[in-house]
PDB file of C-alpha atoms and ligand atoms in Angstrom:
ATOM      1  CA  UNK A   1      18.993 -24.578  43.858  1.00 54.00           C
ATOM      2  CA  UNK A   2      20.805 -24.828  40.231  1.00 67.00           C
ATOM      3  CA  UNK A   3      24.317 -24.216  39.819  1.00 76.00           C
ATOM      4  CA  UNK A   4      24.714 -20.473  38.686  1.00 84.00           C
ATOM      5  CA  UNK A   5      25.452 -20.592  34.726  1.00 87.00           C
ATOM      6  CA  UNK A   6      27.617 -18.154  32.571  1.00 92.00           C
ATOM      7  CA  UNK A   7      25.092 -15.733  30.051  1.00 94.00           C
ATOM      8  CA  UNK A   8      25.071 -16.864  27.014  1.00 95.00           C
ATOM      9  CA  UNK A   9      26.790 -14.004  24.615  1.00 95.00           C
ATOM     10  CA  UNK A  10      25.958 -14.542  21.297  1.00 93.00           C
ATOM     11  CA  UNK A  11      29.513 -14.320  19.264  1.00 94.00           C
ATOM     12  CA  UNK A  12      27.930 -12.256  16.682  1.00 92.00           C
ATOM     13  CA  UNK A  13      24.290 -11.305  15.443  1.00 90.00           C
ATOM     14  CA  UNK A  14      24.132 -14.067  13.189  1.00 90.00           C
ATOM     15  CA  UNK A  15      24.205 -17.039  15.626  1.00 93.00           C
ATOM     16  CA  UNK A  16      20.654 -18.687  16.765  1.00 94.00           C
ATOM     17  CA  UNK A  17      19.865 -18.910  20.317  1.00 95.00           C
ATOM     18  CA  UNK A  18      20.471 -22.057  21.706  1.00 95.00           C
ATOM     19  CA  UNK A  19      17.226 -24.204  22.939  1.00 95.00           C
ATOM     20  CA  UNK A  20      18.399 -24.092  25.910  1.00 95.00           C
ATOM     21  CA  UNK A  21      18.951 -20.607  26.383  1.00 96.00           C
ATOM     22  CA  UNK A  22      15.192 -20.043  25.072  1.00 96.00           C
ATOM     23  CA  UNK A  23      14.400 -22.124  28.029  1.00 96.00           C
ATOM     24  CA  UNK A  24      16.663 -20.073  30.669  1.00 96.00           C
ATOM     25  CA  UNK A  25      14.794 -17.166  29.527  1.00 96.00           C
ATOM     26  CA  UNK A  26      11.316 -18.527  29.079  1.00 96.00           C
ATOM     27  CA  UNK A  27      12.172 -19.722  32.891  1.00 96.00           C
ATOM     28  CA  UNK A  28      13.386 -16.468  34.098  1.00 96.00           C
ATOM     29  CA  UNK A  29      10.127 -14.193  33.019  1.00 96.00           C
ATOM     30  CA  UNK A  30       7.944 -17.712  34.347  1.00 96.00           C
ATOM     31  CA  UNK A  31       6.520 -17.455  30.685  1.00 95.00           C
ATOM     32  CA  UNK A  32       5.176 -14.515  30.490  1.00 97.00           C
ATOM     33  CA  UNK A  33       5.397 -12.108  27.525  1.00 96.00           C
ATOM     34  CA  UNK A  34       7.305  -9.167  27.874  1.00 95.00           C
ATOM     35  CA  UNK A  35       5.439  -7.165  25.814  1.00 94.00           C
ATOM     36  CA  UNK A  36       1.784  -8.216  26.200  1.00 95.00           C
ATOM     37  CA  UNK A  37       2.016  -9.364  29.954  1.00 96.00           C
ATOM     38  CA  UNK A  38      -0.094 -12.152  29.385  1.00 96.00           C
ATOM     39  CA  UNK A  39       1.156 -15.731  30.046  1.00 96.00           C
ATOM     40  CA  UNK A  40       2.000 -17.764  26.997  1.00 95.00           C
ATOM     41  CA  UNK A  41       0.795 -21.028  26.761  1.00 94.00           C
ATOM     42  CA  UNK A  42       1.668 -24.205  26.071  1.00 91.00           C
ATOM     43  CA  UNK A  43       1.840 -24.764  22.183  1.00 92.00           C
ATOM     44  CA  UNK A  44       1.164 -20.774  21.651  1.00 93.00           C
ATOM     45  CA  UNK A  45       4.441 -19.593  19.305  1.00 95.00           C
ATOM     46  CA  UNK A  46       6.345 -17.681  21.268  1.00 96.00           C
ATOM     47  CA  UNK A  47       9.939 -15.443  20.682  1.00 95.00           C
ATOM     48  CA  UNK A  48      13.141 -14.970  22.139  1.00 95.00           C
ATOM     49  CA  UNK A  49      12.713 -10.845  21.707  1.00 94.00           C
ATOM     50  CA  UNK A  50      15.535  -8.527  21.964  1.00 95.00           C
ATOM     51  CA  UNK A  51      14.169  -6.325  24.286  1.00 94.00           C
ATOM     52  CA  UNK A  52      16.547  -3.344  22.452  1.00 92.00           C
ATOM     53  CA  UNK A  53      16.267  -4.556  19.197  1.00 90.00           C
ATOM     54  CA  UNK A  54      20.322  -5.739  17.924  1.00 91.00           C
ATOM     55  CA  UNK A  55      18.796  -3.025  14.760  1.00 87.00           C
ATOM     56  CA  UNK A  56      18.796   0.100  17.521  1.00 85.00           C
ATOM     57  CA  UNK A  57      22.399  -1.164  18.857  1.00 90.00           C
ATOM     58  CA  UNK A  58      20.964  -3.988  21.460  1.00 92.00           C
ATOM     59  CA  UNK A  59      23.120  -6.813  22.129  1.00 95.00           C
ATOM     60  CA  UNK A  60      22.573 -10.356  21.759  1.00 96.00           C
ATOM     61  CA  UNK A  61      22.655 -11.838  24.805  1.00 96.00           C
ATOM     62  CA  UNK A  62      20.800 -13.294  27.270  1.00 96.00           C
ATOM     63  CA  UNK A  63      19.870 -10.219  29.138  1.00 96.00           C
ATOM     64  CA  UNK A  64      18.643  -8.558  25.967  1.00 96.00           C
ATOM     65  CA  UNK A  65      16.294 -11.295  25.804  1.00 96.00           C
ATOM     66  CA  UNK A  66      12.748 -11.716  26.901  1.00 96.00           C
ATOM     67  CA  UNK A  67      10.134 -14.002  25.767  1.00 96.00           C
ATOM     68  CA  UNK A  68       6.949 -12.354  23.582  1.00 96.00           C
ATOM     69  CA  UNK A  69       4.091 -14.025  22.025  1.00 95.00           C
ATOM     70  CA  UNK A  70       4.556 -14.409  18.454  1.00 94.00           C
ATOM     71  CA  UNK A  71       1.965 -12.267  17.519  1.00 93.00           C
ATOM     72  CA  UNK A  72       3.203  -9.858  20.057  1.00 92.00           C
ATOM     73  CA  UNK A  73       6.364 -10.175  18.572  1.00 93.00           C
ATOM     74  CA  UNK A  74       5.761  -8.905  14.814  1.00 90.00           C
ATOM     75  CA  UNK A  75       4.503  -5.828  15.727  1.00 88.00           C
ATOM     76  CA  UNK A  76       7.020  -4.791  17.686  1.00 89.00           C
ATOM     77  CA  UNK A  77       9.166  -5.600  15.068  1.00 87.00           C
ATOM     78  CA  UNK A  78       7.755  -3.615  13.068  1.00 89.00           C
ATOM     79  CA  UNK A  79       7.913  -1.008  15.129  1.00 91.00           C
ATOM     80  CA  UNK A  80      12.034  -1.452  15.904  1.00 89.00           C
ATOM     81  CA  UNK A  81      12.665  -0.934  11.864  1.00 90.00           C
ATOM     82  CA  UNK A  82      10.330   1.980  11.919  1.00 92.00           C
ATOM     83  CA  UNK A  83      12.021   3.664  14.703  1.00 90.00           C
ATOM     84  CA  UNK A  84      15.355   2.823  13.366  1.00 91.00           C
ATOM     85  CA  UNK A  85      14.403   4.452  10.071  1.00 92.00           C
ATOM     86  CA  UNK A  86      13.361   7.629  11.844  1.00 93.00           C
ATOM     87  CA  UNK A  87      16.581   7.650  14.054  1.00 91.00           C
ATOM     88  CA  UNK A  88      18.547   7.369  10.718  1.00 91.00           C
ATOM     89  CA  UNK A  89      16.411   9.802   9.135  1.00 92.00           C
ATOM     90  CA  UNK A  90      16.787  12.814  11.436  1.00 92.00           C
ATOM     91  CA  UNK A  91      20.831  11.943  12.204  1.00 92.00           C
ATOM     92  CA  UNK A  92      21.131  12.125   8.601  1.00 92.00           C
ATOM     93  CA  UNK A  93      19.536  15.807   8.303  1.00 89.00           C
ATOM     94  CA  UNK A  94      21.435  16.607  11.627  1.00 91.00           C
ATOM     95  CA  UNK A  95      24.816  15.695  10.467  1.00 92.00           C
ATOM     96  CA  UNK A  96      24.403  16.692   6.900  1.00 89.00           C
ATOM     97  CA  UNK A  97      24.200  13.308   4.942  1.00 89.00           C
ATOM     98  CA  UNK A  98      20.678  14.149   4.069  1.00 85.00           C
ATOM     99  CA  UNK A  99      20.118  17.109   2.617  1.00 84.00           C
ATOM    100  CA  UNK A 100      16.767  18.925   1.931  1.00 78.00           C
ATOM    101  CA  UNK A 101      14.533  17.824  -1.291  1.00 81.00           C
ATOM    102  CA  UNK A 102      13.658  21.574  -1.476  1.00 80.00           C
ATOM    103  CA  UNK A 103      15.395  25.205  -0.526  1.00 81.00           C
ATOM    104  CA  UNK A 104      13.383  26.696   1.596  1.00 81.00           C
ATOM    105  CA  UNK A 105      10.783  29.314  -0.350  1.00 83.00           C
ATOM    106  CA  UNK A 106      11.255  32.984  -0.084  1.00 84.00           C
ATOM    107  CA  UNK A 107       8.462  35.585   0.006  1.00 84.00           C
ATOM    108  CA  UNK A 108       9.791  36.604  -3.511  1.00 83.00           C
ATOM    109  CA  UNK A 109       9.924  39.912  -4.560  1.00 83.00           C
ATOM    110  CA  UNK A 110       6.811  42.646  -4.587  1.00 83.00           C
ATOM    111  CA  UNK A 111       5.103  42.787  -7.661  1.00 81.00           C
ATOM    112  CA  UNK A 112       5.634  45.629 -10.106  1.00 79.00           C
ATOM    113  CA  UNK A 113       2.953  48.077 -10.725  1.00 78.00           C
ATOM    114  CA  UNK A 114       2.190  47.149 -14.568  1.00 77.00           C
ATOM    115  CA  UNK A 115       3.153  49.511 -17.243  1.00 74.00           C
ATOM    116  CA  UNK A 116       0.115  50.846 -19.270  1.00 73.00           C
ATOM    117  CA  UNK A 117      -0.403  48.933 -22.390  1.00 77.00           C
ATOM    118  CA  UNK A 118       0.643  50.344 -25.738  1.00 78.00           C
ATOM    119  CA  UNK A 119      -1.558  50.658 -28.788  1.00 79.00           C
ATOM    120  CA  UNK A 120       1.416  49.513 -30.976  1.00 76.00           C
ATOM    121  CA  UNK A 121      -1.224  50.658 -34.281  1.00 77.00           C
ATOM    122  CA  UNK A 122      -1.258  55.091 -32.722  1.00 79.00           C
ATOM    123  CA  UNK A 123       3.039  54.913 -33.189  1.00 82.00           C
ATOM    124  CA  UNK A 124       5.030  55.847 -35.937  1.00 82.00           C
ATOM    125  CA  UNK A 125       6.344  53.519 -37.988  1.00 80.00           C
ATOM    126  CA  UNK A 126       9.981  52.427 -36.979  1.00 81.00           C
ATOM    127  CA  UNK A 127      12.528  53.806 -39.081  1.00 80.00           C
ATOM    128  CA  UNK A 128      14.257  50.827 -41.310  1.00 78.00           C
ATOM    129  CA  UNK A 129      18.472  49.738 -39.916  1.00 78.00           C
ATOM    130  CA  UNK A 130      21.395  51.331 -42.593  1.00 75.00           C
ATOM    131  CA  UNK A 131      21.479  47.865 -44.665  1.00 72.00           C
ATOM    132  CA  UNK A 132      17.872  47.464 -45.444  1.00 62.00           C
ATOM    133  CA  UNK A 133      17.566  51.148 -46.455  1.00 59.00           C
ATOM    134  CA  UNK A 134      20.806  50.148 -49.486  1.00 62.00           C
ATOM    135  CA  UNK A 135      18.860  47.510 -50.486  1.00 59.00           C
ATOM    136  CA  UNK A 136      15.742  49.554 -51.721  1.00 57.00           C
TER     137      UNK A 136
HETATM  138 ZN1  LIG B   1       2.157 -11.107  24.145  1.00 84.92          ZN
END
């Protein structure tokens, strides 16, 4: 039996995973993907996933890692940012960051009953205002 070994703890999200910590983990799941169940093998491109993506608040370290085709693998990360952007999305709304493109639209009010038209040609003329009437 191996010695027991410390998890690896990645000092911050920036750091690669070591070779050998690939290894640990492609060891510990006996090579199979996490995501796909299948066995990956030898030569097939495979990933050290974050099984919570670090994006969603996972941590990176060696229990937050699994190994995943890499096929498997891009589609789930495309699916982390997606989430994440929806997460974001209705926090924003709920906290008030966001706010609505549109107000919401009322029924408005009723319609007035239309006045009858006018034949302006049957009325009087209109008398002429003081100033125009000096002119003359
Ligand atoms: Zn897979």
């Amino acid at each position: 039996m191996s010695r027991p070994v410390p998890e690896w703890i990645g000092k911050h999200h920036g750091v690669n995973i070591p070779p050998r910590v690939r290894q640990r983990v492609y060891d510990r799941d006996n090579g199979v993907c996490h995501l796909c169940k299948m066995a990956i093998k030898s030569g097939e491109t495979w990933h050290a996933d974050h099984v919570i993506a670090l994006i969603n608040g996972g941590e990176h370290r060696e229990t937050n890692l699994a190994p995943a085709h890499g096929h498997c693998h891009v589609g789930k990360s495309a699916r982390d940012v997606k989430e994440k952007a929806k997460v974001a999305k209705i926090r924003g709304k709920h906290i008030g960051s966001i706010r609505p493109k549109q107000s919401i639209k009322s029924a408005g009010f009723p319609a007035s009953p239309k006045s009858p038209r006018i034949d302006k040609a049957a009325l009087p003329p209109l008398p002429l205002p003081p100033l125009m009437r000096l002119a003359r």
